[in-house]
Coordinates of C-alpha atoms (C1' of nucleotides) in Angstrom, one line a residue:
Chain A
M1 CA -28.5 37.8 -26.3
A2 CA -31.9 38.7 -27.6
S3 CA -34.6 36.2 -26.7
A4 CA -36.0 33.9 -29.3
G5 CA -38.7 35.2 -31.6
E6 CA -37.7 38.9 -31.1
P7 CA -35.6 40.7 -33.6
S8 CA -32.1 41.2 -32.3
P9 CA -30.9 44.8 -32.3
A10 CA -27.8 45.4 -34.5
S11 CA -26.0 46.9 -31.4
A12 CA -26.3 43.7 -29.3
L13 CA -22.6 42.8 -29.3
G14 CA -22.0 44.1 -25.8
T15 CA -18.4 43.6 -24.6
L16 CA -15.7 42.6 -27.0
R17 CA -12.8 41.1 -25.0
I18 CA -9.4 41.3 -26.8
A19 CA -6.3 39.8 -25.4
T20 CA -2.7 39.9 -26.5
V21 CA 0.2 37.8 -25.3
N22 CA 3.7 37.0 -26.5
V23 CA 3.6 33.2 -25.7
N24 CA 7.3 32.7 -26.3
G25 CA 6.6 29.4 -28.1
I26 CA 3.0 28.2 -28.1
R27 CA 4.1 24.6 -27.4
A28 CA 6.0 25.6 -24.3
A29 CA 3.1 27.9 -23.2
Y30 CA 0.6 25.0 -23.5
K31 CA 2.9 22.8 -21.4
R32 CA 2.9 25.5 -18.8
G33 CA -0.9 26.0 -18.5
M34 CA -1.9 28.4 -21.3
A35 CA -5.0 26.3 -22.1
E36 CA -6.2 26.7 -18.5
W37 CA -5.7 30.4 -18.6
L38 CA -7.5 30.7 -21.9
A39 CA -10.4 28.5 -20.7
G40 CA -11.0 30.8 -17.8
R41 CA -10.9 34.1 -19.7
D42 CA -13.8 34.1 -22.2
I43 CA -11.8 35.9 -24.8
D44 CA -13.3 37.0 -28.2
I45 CA -10.2 38.0 -30.0
L46 CA -6.8 36.5 -29.0
C47 CA -3.7 38.0 -30.5
L48 CA -0.5 36.0 -30.2
Q49 CA 3.2 36.8 -30.8
E50 CA 6.3 34.5 -30.9
V51 CA 4.1 31.5 -31.7
R52 CA 7.3 29.7 -32.9
A53 CA 5.5 26.7 -34.3
P54 CA 4.2 25.3 -37.6
D55 CA 0.7 26.2 -38.5
K56 CA -0.6 22.7 -38.1
I57 CA 0.6 22.6 -34.5
V58 CA -1.0 26.0 -33.7
R59 CA -4.3 24.7 -35.0
E60 CA -4.1 21.5 -33.0
L61 CA -3.3 23.4 -29.8
L62 CA -5.9 26.1 -30.1
G63 CA -8.6 23.7 -31.3
D64 CA -11.6 24.0 -33.6
D65 CA -13.4 26.8 -31.7
W66 CA -11.4 29.6 -33.3
H67 CA -11.0 31.2 -36.6
I68 CA -7.2 31.3 -36.9
L69 CA -5.1 33.7 -38.9
H70 CA -1.4 32.8 -38.5
A71 CA 1.6 34.3 -40.2
E72 CA 4.7 32.1 -39.7
A73 CA 8.2 33.4 -40.1
E74 CA 10.2 31.9 -43.0
A75 CA 12.9 30.8 -40.4
K76 CA 11.5 27.8 -38.6
G77 CA 10.9 28.3 -34.9
R78 CA 11.2 32.1 -35.0
A79 CA 8.7 34.8 -34.4
G80 CA 5.2 34.1 -35.8
V81 CA 2.0 36.1 -35.0
A82 CA -1.6 35.0 -35.0
I83 CA -5.1 36.3 -34.4
A84 CA -7.6 33.7 -33.1
S85 CA -11.2 34.9 -33.1
R86 CA -14.6 33.5 -32.2
Q87 CA -16.1 35.7 -35.0
E88 CA -14.9 35.1 -38.6
P89 CA -12.9 38.1 -40.0
V90 CA -14.3 39.7 -43.1
A91 CA -10.8 40.3 -44.4
V92 CA -7.2 39.5 -43.5
R93 CA -3.8 40.7 -44.5
E94 CA -0.8 38.5 -43.7
H95 CA 2.0 41.1 -43.4
I96 CA 2.7 44.8 -42.9
G97 CA 3.0 45.5 -46.7
E98 CA 6.7 46.0 -47.1
E99 CA 8.4 43.3 -49.0
Y100 CA 11.4 43.2 -46.6
F101 CA 9.2 42.0 -43.8
A102 CA 6.9 39.8 -45.9
T103 CA 8.1 36.5 -44.4
S104 CA 9.2 37.8 -40.9
G105 CA 6.1 36.6 -39.0
R106 CA 5.7 39.9 -37.2
W107 CA 2.4 41.5 -38.4
V108 CA -1.1 40.3 -39.3
E109 CA -4.3 42.3 -39.7
A110 CA -7.9 41.1 -39.5
D111 CA -11.0 43.1 -40.2
F112 CA -14.2 42.4 -38.2
K113 CA -17.7 43.7 -38.5
V114 CA -19.1 45.2 -35.4
P115 CA -22.6 46.6 -34.9
V116 CA -22.7 50.2 -33.6
D117 CA -26.0 52.1 -33.2
G118 CA -27.7 49.9 -35.8
E119 CA -24.9 50.2 -38.3
E120 CA -22.2 47.8 -39.3
K121 CA -18.8 49.3 -38.6
L122 CA -15.3 47.9 -39.4
L123 CA -12.9 47.0 -36.6
T124 CA -9.3 46.3 -37.7
V125 CA -7.1 44.3 -35.3
V126 CA -3.4 43.9 -35.7
S127 CA -1.2 41.4 -33.9
A128 CA 2.3 42.9 -34.0
Y129 CA 5.7 41.6 -32.9
V130 CA 8.4 44.3 -33.2
H131 CA 12.0 43.2 -33.3
S132 CA 13.6 43.2 -29.9
G133 CA 16.7 44.9 -31.3
E134 CA 20.2 45.2 -30.0
A135 CA 21.8 48.6 -29.7
G136 CA 24.6 49.2 -32.2
T137 CA 23.9 46.0 -34.3
P138 CA 22.1 45.3 -37.6
K139 CA 19.2 44.0 -35.5
Q140 CA 18.6 47.5 -34.3
E141 CA 18.5 48.7 -37.9
D142 CA 15.8 46.2 -38.7
K143 CA 13.9 47.4 -35.7
Y144 CA 14.0 51.0 -36.8
R145 CA 13.1 49.9 -40.3
F146 CA 10.0 48.1 -39.0
L147 CA 9.0 51.0 -36.8
D148 CA 9.3 53.3 -39.8
V149 CA 6.9 51.0 -41.8
M150 CA 4.6 50.9 -38.8
A151 CA 4.6 54.7 -38.6
A152 CA 3.4 54.8 -42.2
R153 CA 0.8 52.0 -41.7
L154 CA -0.9 53.3 -38.6
P155 CA -2.4 56.4 -40.2
V156 CA -3.6 54.3 -43.1
L157 CA -5.5 51.9 -40.8
A158 CA -6.9 54.8 -38.8
A159 CA -8.2 56.4 -42.1
T160 CA -9.6 53.3 -43.7
S161 CA -11.2 51.5 -40.7
D162 CA -13.8 52.7 -38.3
Y163 CA -11.8 51.3 -35.4
A164 CA -8.2 50.4 -35.5
L165 CA -6.3 48.5 -32.8
I166 CA -2.6 47.5 -32.8
V167 CA -1.8 45.0 -30.1
G168 CA 1.2 43.0 -29.4
D169 CA 4.8 42.9 -28.2
L170 CA 6.1 46.2 -29.5
N171 CA 9.4 45.7 -27.6
V172 CA 9.7 49.4 -26.5
G173 CA 8.9 51.0 -23.2
H174 CA 7.4 54.4 -23.9
T175 CA 7.9 56.4 -20.7
T176 CA 9.8 56.0 -17.4
L177 CA 6.7 54.6 -15.9
D178 CA 7.0 51.6 -18.3
I179 CA 10.2 50.1 -16.9
K180 CA 11.0 49.4 -13.3
N181 CA 14.7 50.1 -13.6
W182 CA 14.6 52.7 -16.4
K183 CA 17.8 54.5 -15.4
G184 CA 19.8 51.3 -15.9
N185 CA 18.3 50.7 -19.3
V186 CA 18.5 54.1 -21.2
K187 CA 21.3 52.7 -23.4
R188 CA 19.7 49.3 -24.0
A189 CA 17.4 48.2 -26.8
G190 CA 13.8 48.6 -25.6
F191 CA 14.3 52.0 -23.9
L192 CA 16.5 53.9 -26.3
P193 CA 15.5 57.6 -26.8
E194 CA 15.2 56.9 -30.6
E195 CA 12.8 54.1 -30.0
R196 CA 10.7 56.0 -27.4
A197 CA 10.5 58.9 -30.0
Y198 CA 8.6 56.5 -32.3
F199 CA 6.0 55.9 -29.6
D200 CA 5.8 59.7 -29.0
R201 CA 4.7 59.9 -32.6
F202 CA 2.4 56.8 -32.5
L203 CA 0.7 58.1 -29.4
G204 CA 1.0 61.8 -29.9
E205 CA -0.8 64.3 -32.2
E206 CA 1.1 63.2 -35.3
I207 CA -0.4 59.8 -35.5
G208 CA -2.9 59.9 -32.7
Y209 CA -3.4 56.4 -31.3
V210 CA -4.2 55.9 -27.6
D211 CA -2.2 53.7 -25.2
V212 CA -5.3 52.0 -23.8
A213 CA -3.7 50.3 -20.7
R214 CA -2.0 53.5 -19.8
K215 CA -5.2 55.5 -20.2
L216 CA -7.1 53.2 -17.9
A217 CA -4.3 52.6 -15.4
G218 CA -3.4 56.3 -15.0
E219 CA 0.1 57.7 -14.4
V220 CA 1.4 54.9 -12.3
A221 CA 4.4 52.6 -12.5
G222 CA 3.6 49.7 -14.7
P223 CA 1.6 47.6 -15.0
Y224 CA 4.5 45.6 -16.5
T225 CA 3.9 42.9 -19.1
W226 CA 7.4 41.3 -19.4
W227 CA 9.9 40.0 -16.9
S228 CA 13.2 38.4 -17.7
W229 CA 13.4 34.7 -16.8
R230 CA 16.8 35.5 -15.2
G231 CA 17.2 35.8 -11.5
Q232 CA 14.2 37.0 -9.4
A233 CA 12.9 39.6 -12.0
F234 CA 9.4 38.3 -11.8
D235 CA 9.1 37.9 -8.1
N236 CA 10.5 41.4 -7.7
D237 CA 8.2 42.7 -10.4
A238 CA 11.3 44.1 -12.1
G239 CA 9.4 44.3 -15.4
W240 CA 8.9 46.2 -18.6
R241 CA 5.6 47.4 -20.1
I242 CA 6.2 46.5 -23.7
D243 CA 3.0 44.8 -24.7
Y244 CA 0.3 47.3 -25.8
H245 CA -3.2 47.9 -27.0
M246 CA -2.8 51.0 -29.2
A247 CA -6.3 52.1 -30.3
T248 CA -7.7 54.9 -32.5
P249 CA -9.5 57.4 -30.2
G250 CA -13.0 56.3 -31.0
L251 CA -12.1 52.7 -30.0
A252 CA -10.1 53.8 -27.0
E253 CA -13.2 55.5 -25.7
R254 CA -15.0 52.2 -25.7
A255 CA -12.3 50.5 -23.6
V256 CA -13.9 49.9 -20.2
H257 CA -11.4 47.7 -18.5
A258 CA -7.8 46.7 -18.9
V259 CA -5.8 44.1 -17.0
V260 CA -2.4 42.4 -17.2
D261 CA -2.9 38.8 -16.2
R262 CA 0.1 38.7 -14.0
A263 CA -1.8 37.5 -10.9
A264 CA -3.6 34.8 -12.8
T265 CA -0.3 33.5 -14.1
Y266 CA 1.7 33.7 -10.9
D267 CA 1.3 30.1 -10.2
A268 CA 1.3 29.0 -13.8
R269 CA 3.4 31.5 -15.6
F270 CA 3.2 30.2 -19.2
S271 CA 5.5 32.8 -20.8
D272 CA 8.0 35.5 -19.9
H273 CA 5.2 37.9 -21.1
A274 CA 1.8 38.2 -19.4
P275 CA -1.4 38.7 -21.3
V276 CA -2.9 42.2 -21.6
V277 CA -6.7 41.8 -21.7
V278 CA -9.0 44.7 -22.6
D279 CA -12.8 44.9 -22.7
Y280 CA -14.3 47.1 -25.4
Q281 CA -18.0 48.1 -25.0
F282 CA -20.1 48.1 -28.2
Chain B
M1 CA 42.7 -3.8 5.2
A2 CA 45.8 -4.9 7.1
S3 CA 45.7 -3.7 10.7
A4 CA 48.0 -0.9 11.9
G5 CA 51.5 -1.9 12.8
E6 CA 51.6 -5.1 10.8
P7 CA 53.2 -5.2 7.3
S8 CA 50.4 -5.3 4.7
P9 CA 50.7 -8.2 2.3
A10 CA 51.1 -7.2 -1.3
S11 CA 48.0 -9.2 -2.1
A12 CA 45.7 -7.3 0.2
L13 CA 43.8 -5.5 -2.5
G14 CA 40.7 -7.7 -2.3
T15 CA 37.9 -6.8 -4.6
L16 CA 38.3 -4.3 -7.3
R17 CA 35.0 -3.0 -8.5
I18 CA 34.9 -1.7 -12.0
A19 CA 31.9 0.0 -13.5
T20 CA 31.1 1.2 -17.0
V21 CA 28.3 3.4 -18.1
N22 CA 27.4 5.5 -21.1
V23 CA 26.0 8.5 -19.3
N24 CA 24.6 10.2 -22.4
G25 CA 25.6 13.6 -21.1
I26 CA 27.1 13.7 -17.6
R27 CA 25.2 17.0 -16.8
A28 CA 21.9 15.4 -17.6
A29 CA 22.8 12.2 -15.8
Y30 CA 23.7 14.2 -12.6
K31 CA 20.3 16.0 -12.8
R32 CA 18.7 12.6 -13.0
G33 CA 20.4 11.1 -10.0
M34 CA 23.7 9.7 -11.1
A35 CA 25.5 11.0 -8.0
E36 CA 23.1 9.1 -5.7
W37 CA 23.7 5.9 -7.7
L38 CA 27.5 6.4 -7.5
A39 CA 27.4 7.2 -3.7
G40 CA 25.7 3.8 -3.1
R41 CA 28.0 1.7 -5.2
D42 CA 31.6 1.8 -3.7
I43 CA 33.2 1.8 -7.1
D44 CA 37.0 1.7 -7.5
I45 CA 37.3 2.4 -11.2
L46 CA 34.5 4.2 -13.1
C47 CA 34.5 4.2 -16.9
L48 CA 32.3 6.7 -18.6
Q49 CA 31.2 7.2 -22.2
E50 CA 29.3 10.0 -23.9
V51 CA 30.4 12.4 -21.3
R52 CA 29.5 15.3 -23.6
A53 CA 30.9 18.1 -21.4
P54 CA 34.0 20.2 -21.0
D55 CA 36.7 18.8 -18.7
K56 CA 36.1 21.5 -16.1
I57 CA 32.5 20.5 -15.7
V58 CA 33.3 16.8 -15.5
R59 CA 35.7 17.5 -12.6
E60 CA 33.2 19.7 -10.8
L61 CA 30.5 17.0 -11.0
L62 CA 32.7 14.0 -10.0
G63 CA 34.4 15.9 -7.2
D64 CA 37.9 15.7 -5.7
D65 CA 37.8 12.1 -4.6
W66 CA 38.8 10.7 -8.0
H67 CA 41.8 10.6 -10.3
I68 CA 40.2 11.6 -13.6
L69 CA 41.4 10.8 -17.1
H70 CA 39.1 12.4 -19.6
A71 CA 39.4 12.5 -23.4
E72 CA 37.1 15.1 -24.9
A73 CA 36.0 15.0 -28.5
E74 CA 37.1 17.9 -30.7
A75 CA 33.4 18.6 -31.5
K76 CA 31.9 20.3 -28.4
G77 CA 29.2 18.3 -26.7
R78 CA 29.9 15.1 -28.6
A79 CA 31.3 11.7 -27.4
G80 CA 33.9 12.0 -24.7
V81 CA 35.2 9.1 -22.5
A82 CA 36.7 9.1 -19.1
I83 CA 38.2 6.8 -16.4
A84 CA 37.8 8.0 -12.8
S85 CA 39.7 5.9 -10.3
R86 CA 40.3 6.0 -6.5
Q87 CA 43.9 4.8 -7.2
E88 CA 46.2 6.9 -9.4
P89 CA 47.1 5.2 -12.7
V90 CA 50.8 4.7 -13.3
A91 CA 50.3 5.5 -17.0
V92 CA 47.6 6.9 -19.3
R93 CA 47.1 7.1 -23.1
E94 CA 44.4 9.4 -24.4
H95 CA 43.5 7.7 -27.7
I96 CA 43.5 4.5 -29.6
G97 CA 46.7 5.4 -31.4
E98 CA 45.4 6.0 -34.9
E99 CA 45.6 9.6 -36.0
Y100 CA 42.2 9.6 -37.6
F101 CA 40.6 9.0 -34.2
A102 CA 42.9 11.1 -32.1
T103 CA 40.3 13.8 -31.3
S104 CA 37.2 11.6 -31.4
G105 CA 36.8 11.2 -27.7
R106 CA 36.2 7.5 -28.0
W107 CA 39.1 5.7 -26.3
V108 CA 41.3 6.1 -23.2
E109 CA 43.6 3.7 -21.5
A110 CA 44.9 3.7 -17.9
D111 CA 47.4 1.4 -16.4
F112 CA 47.1 0.5 -12.7
K113 CA 49.4 -1.5 -10.4
V114 CA 47.7 -4.4 -8.7
P115 CA 49.3 -6.8 -6.2
V116 CA 49.0 -10.5 -7.0
D117 CA 50.7 -13.2 -4.9
G118 CA 53.2 -10.7 -3.5
E119 CA 54.1 -9.3 -6.9
E120 CA 53.1 -6.0 -8.6
K121 CA 51.2 -6.7 -11.8
L122 CA 49.9 -4.3 -14.4
L123 CA 46.2 -3.9 -15.1
T124 CA 45.2 -1.9 -18.2
V125 CA 41.7 -0.5 -18.3
V126 CA 40.2 1.0 -21.4
S127 CA 37.0 3.1 -21.6
A128 CA 35.8 2.8 -25.1
Y129 CA 32.9 4.3 -27.1
V130 CA 32.4 2.7 -30.5
H131 CA 30.5 4.7 -33.1
S132 CA 26.8 3.9 -33.2
G133 CA 27.0 3.7 -37.0
E134 CA 24.2 3.8 -39.6
A135 CA 23.9 1.1 -42.2
G136 CA 25.0 2.2 -45.6
T137 CA 26.3 5.6 -44.6
P138 CA 29.8 7.0 -44.0
K139 CA 29.1 6.7 -40.3
Q140 CA 29.2 2.9 -40.8
E141 CA 32.5 3.2 -42.6
D142 CA 33.9 5.1 -39.5
K143 CA 32.6 2.4 -37.3
Y144 CA 34.3 -0.4 -39.2
R145 CA 37.5 1.6 -39.4
F146 CA 37.4 2.0 -35.6
L147 CA 36.7 -1.7 -35.1
D148 CA 39.6 -2.5 -37.3
V149 CA 41.9 -0.4 -35.2
M150 CA 40.4 -2.0 -32.1
A151 CA 41.1 -5.5 -33.6
A152 CA 44.8 -4.5 -33.9
R153 CA 45.0 -2.8 -30.5
L154 CA 43.4 -5.6 -28.4
P155 CA 46.2 -8.2 -28.9
V156 CA 48.8 -5.5 -28.2
L157 CA 47.2 -4.8 -24.8
A158 CA 46.9 -8.5 -24.1
A159 CA 50.6 -9.0 -24.8
T160 CA 51.9 -5.9 -23.0
S161 CA 49.8 -5.9 -19.8
D162 CA 49.3 -8.6 -17.2
Y163 CA 45.5 -8.0 -17.2
A164 CA 43.7 -6.1 -19.9
L165 CA 40.1 -4.9 -19.8
I166 CA 38.1 -3.1 -22.4
V167 CA 34.9 -1.7 -21.1
G168 CA 32.4 0.6 -22.6
D169 CA 29.6 1.2 -25.1
L170 CA 30.8 -1.0 -28.0
N171 CA 27.5 -0.4 -29.9
V172 CA 27.3 -4.0 -31.2
G173 CA 25.2 -6.8 -29.9
H174 CA 27.2 -10.0 -30.3
T175 CA 24.7 -12.9 -30.4
T176 CA 20.9 -13.3 -30.6
L177 CA 20.9 -13.4 -26.8
D178 CA 22.1 -9.8 -26.8
I179 CA 19.0 -8.1 -28.4
K180 CA 15.4 -8.6 -27.4
N181 CA 14.1 -8.2 -30.9
W182 CA 17.1 -9.5 -32.9
K183 CA 15.1 -10.6 -35.9
G184 CA 13.8 -7.1 -36.5
N185 CA 17.4 -5.7 -36.3
V186 CA 19.5 -7.9 -38.5
K187 CA 19.8 -5.1 -41.1
R188 CA 20.3 -2.3 -38.6
A189 CA 23.6 -0.9 -37.3
G190 CA 24.4 -2.6 -34.0
F191 CA 23.4 -6.1 -35.1
L192 CA 24.8 -6.3 -38.7
P193 CA 26.5 -9.6 -39.5
E194 CA 29.7 -7.7 -40.4
E195 CA 29.7 -6.0 -36.9
R196 CA 29.0 -9.3 -35.1
A197 CA 31.9 -10.9 -36.9
Y198 CA 34.3 -8.4 -35.3
F199 CA 33.0 -9.6 -31.9
D200 CA 33.5 -13.2 -32.9
R201 CA 37.1 -12.3 -33.4
F202 CA 37.5 -10.2 -30.3
L203 CA 35.9 -12.9 -28.2
G204 CA 37.1 -16.0 -30.1
E205 CA 40.4 -17.8 -30.6
E206 CA 41.9 -15.2 -32.8
I207 CA 42.1 -12.4 -30.2
G208 CA 40.9 -14.3 -27.1
Y209 CA 39.1 -11.8 -24.9
V210 CA 36.3 -13.0 -22.6
D211 CA 32.8 -11.4 -22.4
V212 CA 32.7 -11.2 -18.6
A213 CA 29.0 -10.4 -18.2
R214 CA 28.0 -13.2 -20.6
K215 CA 30.4 -15.7 -18.9
L216 CA 28.9 -14.9 -15.5
A217 CA 25.2 -14.7 -16.6
G218 CA 25.4 -17.9 -18.8
E219 CA 23.5 -18.4 -22.0
V220 CA 20.4 -16.4 -21.1
A221 CA 18.6 -13.5 -22.9
G222 CA 20.3 -10.3 -21.8
P223 CA 21.0 -8.8 -19.4
Y224 CA 20.5 -5.8 -21.6
T225 CA 22.3 -2.5 -21.0
W226 CA 20.6 -0.1 -23.3
W227 CA 16.9 0.8 -24.0
S228 CA 15.6 3.4 -26.4
W229 CA 14.0 6.4 -24.8
R230 CA 11.2 5.9 -27.3
G231 CA 7.9 4.3 -26.5
Q232 CA 7.9 1.7 -23.7
A233 CA 11.2 0.1 -24.6
F234 CA 12.5 0.3 -21.0
D235 CA 9.3 -0.8 -19.3
N236 CA 9.1 -3.8 -21.7
D237 CA 12.8 -4.5 -21.3
A238 CA 13.1 -4.3 -25.1
G239 CA 16.8 -3.7 -24.8
W240 CA 20.2 -4.3 -26.3
R241 CA 23.4 -5.6 -24.5
I242 CA 26.0 -3.4 -26.1
D243 CA 28.0 -2.3 -23.0
Y244 CA 30.7 -4.8 -22.2
H245 CA 33.5 -5.9 -20.0
M246 CA 35.9 -7.6 -22.3
A247 CA 38.8 -9.1 -20.3
T248 CA 41.9 -11.2 -21.0
P249 CA 41.4 -14.7 -19.8
G250 CA 43.5 -14.3 -16.6
L251 CA 41.5 -11.3 -15.6
A252 CA 38.1 -12.9 -16.6
E253 CA 38.9 -15.7 -14.1
R254 CA 39.1 -13.1 -11.4
A255 CA 35.6 -11.7 -12.1
V256 CA 33.4 -13.0 -9.3
H257 CA 30.2 -11.0 -9.8
A258 CA 28.6 -9.0 -12.7
V259 CA 25.4 -6.9 -12.6
V260 CA 23.6 -4.5 -14.8
D261 CA 22.3 -1.7 -12.5
R262 CA 18.9 -1.7 -14.1
A263 CA 16.8 -2.2 -11.0
A264 CA 18.8 0.4 -9.1
T265 CA 18.0 2.9 -11.8
Y266 CA 14.4 2.0 -12.4
D267 CA 13.1 4.9 -10.3
A268 CA 16.0 7.2 -11.2
R269 CA 17.1 6.2 -14.7
F270 CA 19.9 8.6 -15.3
S271 CA 20.8 7.5 -18.9
D272 CA 19.4 5.4 -21.7
H273 CA 22.2 3.0 -20.8
A274 CA 22.6 1.2 -17.4
P275 CA 25.9 0.7 -15.6
V276 CA 27.6 -2.7 -15.9
V277 CA 29.4 -3.3 -12.6
V278 CA 31.9 -6.2 -12.2
D279 CA 33.8 -7.2 -9.1
Y280 CA 37.3 -8.6 -9.8
Q281 CA 39.0 -10.5 -7.0
F282 CA 42.7 -10.0 -6.4
Chain C
dC1 C1' 12.8 10.5 -27.4
dA2 C1' 16.7 12.3 -25.3
dT3 C1' 21.4 14.9 -25.6
dG4 C1' 24.1 19.5 -26.0
dG5 C1' 25.3 23.7 -28.9
dT6 C1' 23.4 27.3 -31.2
dA7 C1' 21.0 31.7 -32.3
dA8 C1' 17.7 34.4 -30.5
dG9 C1' 15.0 36.5 -26.9
Chain D
dC1 C1' 17.2 31.7 -18.3
dT2 C1' 14.1 30.1 -21.8
dT3 C1' 12.8 29.0 -26.7
dA4 C1' 13.1 26.0 -30.9
dT5 C1' 16.1 23.9 -34.4
dC6 C1' 19.9 20.9 -35.5
dA7 C1' 22.8 16.8 -35.7
dT8 C1' 23.5 12.9 -33.2
dG9 C1' 22.4 8.9 -30.9

DNA sequence: CATGGTAAG
DNA sequence: CTTATCATG
C-alpha cells in the first residue's frame, strides 16, 4: 500500500490471488472446515462450483466481506457456481449465453478492473462447472454441447477482455499426466478421447489458452485436484486433475505461483475436490 | 433352570422379559448403540417398530441368536415391524387381517407356548405400529381405520389366546398424564379426543385390556417413551407416552416390573423412542 | 430434527 | 461414498 499523503501508483495492485474449488455442497464444506481454510488463505477472488445451496444460505456462510455473484441451478440442490471477490466487479454475466444452459448453474463471468503500467485493464474471471457426463448416455451429450458452447465463448472472452481466466471443475483430464490410473479410465467420462480433444483445442493454437497449473508445475504427474470418496483414493493420491486455471497468454505470464491445497486439507478435507490457488502478479 | 437329571417342571419358565421399541430405522439405531443396549438387557421377546430396512439387513444386524418375524412395508424404507424371540413361536401372522393394511408393515402376531401350573398355555404377542396421523388429512383417516380394525382384533385375540399382549408404538397418548404439554396438543394428532376415545375402549370395560406400564407406575406423569428430536425436548423430558404394553387381565397380573429405558439411553440415545421393558412372571 | 430412498456426482 | 431433496415421522 502507498503511504498516506503520497499519490498511489495505478500499478500498486501487487499480487492477485485467485482460487477455485468445487465445494460439493457449500453447507457440507463449511461443516468440514472450509471457513478455516478460507481464513488462512488471503484470497482475492474465490470461485466456487457445486455450491448446491440457495443464494441466501451462500451469503450467510461467506459473510459480508465479499461481493458475491452466484448462479443457482433451476433444480434445487444441484450444481451452482459463484464468484466471491474482495473487489467489486464492474460487470457480471450469469450464464454462458446459450439458452439451453441458462438455468443450469454452471457458468458465471465477472469483469474486474486491474491497474497495469498506469492504465486500467479489464480482467474477466469465469467460474465454470462442466457436466461430469456419463459415457453413452444423454448426460454425455449435454457435456459435449456445453463444451461446444465453451469452445465458442473462450475466443470471444480472449478478444474482448485484456485478461481472461476460466477456472473451475471442467470434469476432463487433459493428458495422461492428469489422471493417476489413466489406462483404466480411457473409456470413462472425464478421460474420453473426444473430451480430451476439446482441451487440445482450448489449450492449443486454435483457441490459445494456457493451463496455468500445468505450466508452473512442469511435465509431472498431477498435481491432482479430485479424489473419489470411495475406498482409499485420497490416501493413495489416486486422483484426477480436472480443476483448472485456463488463462489467456498475457495473464498466464503473470502467474507466479500455483498450488493445490491438498496438504492444507489433509486433516480437514472439506470436499472431494481440493482448491487450486494461483497468484497473479500485477 | 432345573438341574440336570431331574425332570424340569412345566412351570419353570420364570421371568419372561418382553421389550418394545420404535427404533426409527434399525440401521441408524445400531450406529447409535442399540446393540450395546440389547446386550445388557437379557430380553426374551423383542418387539420392534419402524424397522425401515430390508429383511436381509435386519437379520444381519440382530444376528443368529433370534427367531425373527419381520413384516416389511411395501414402500421401501417405511414402517416395518418385527418380533425377535429366543423361543420359536408356534404360529405367526404377518398382518392385522384387513386387506387394506396387508402390506403396511404395521402389525405382526406371534404365538408362544408358556408353561403355567403344569399346563402349556398360549401367549400371543403383537408388535404394532399405529399411523402417526395428521389432523384433518387422509393420514388421519387411515389412522382411524387402523384403530377400527384394532378394536375388532383385540377381543378376538383375548378370546382365542390364553394371554394376549399388544405392544408397540400406538401413536396416541391416552390421558393427560401421558403427555407433558397436553394442553398444547389437544388439537394435534396423537392426543385428539377421538383417538383417546379408542383407548378408553381398548383399556375400559368394552374391550378390557390393561395398560401395564400405567398400572405399575400408578397415576403419575409419564413415564414418557417418545421425545421429539427438535429443540431440547429430550433434555427437558417434554415427552409423550405413546409406546404401550396392553395386556389381557390375566397377563397383566403377571407383570412384575416395567421400565422405560430412558436413563440407559441417555448417553447413547439410539432412537427418538425409548424401549419399554416389562417382566412377566410365569 | 431425524429417518431412508433417490438422483447425481 | 458423499451430496441435497423429498416424504414421512
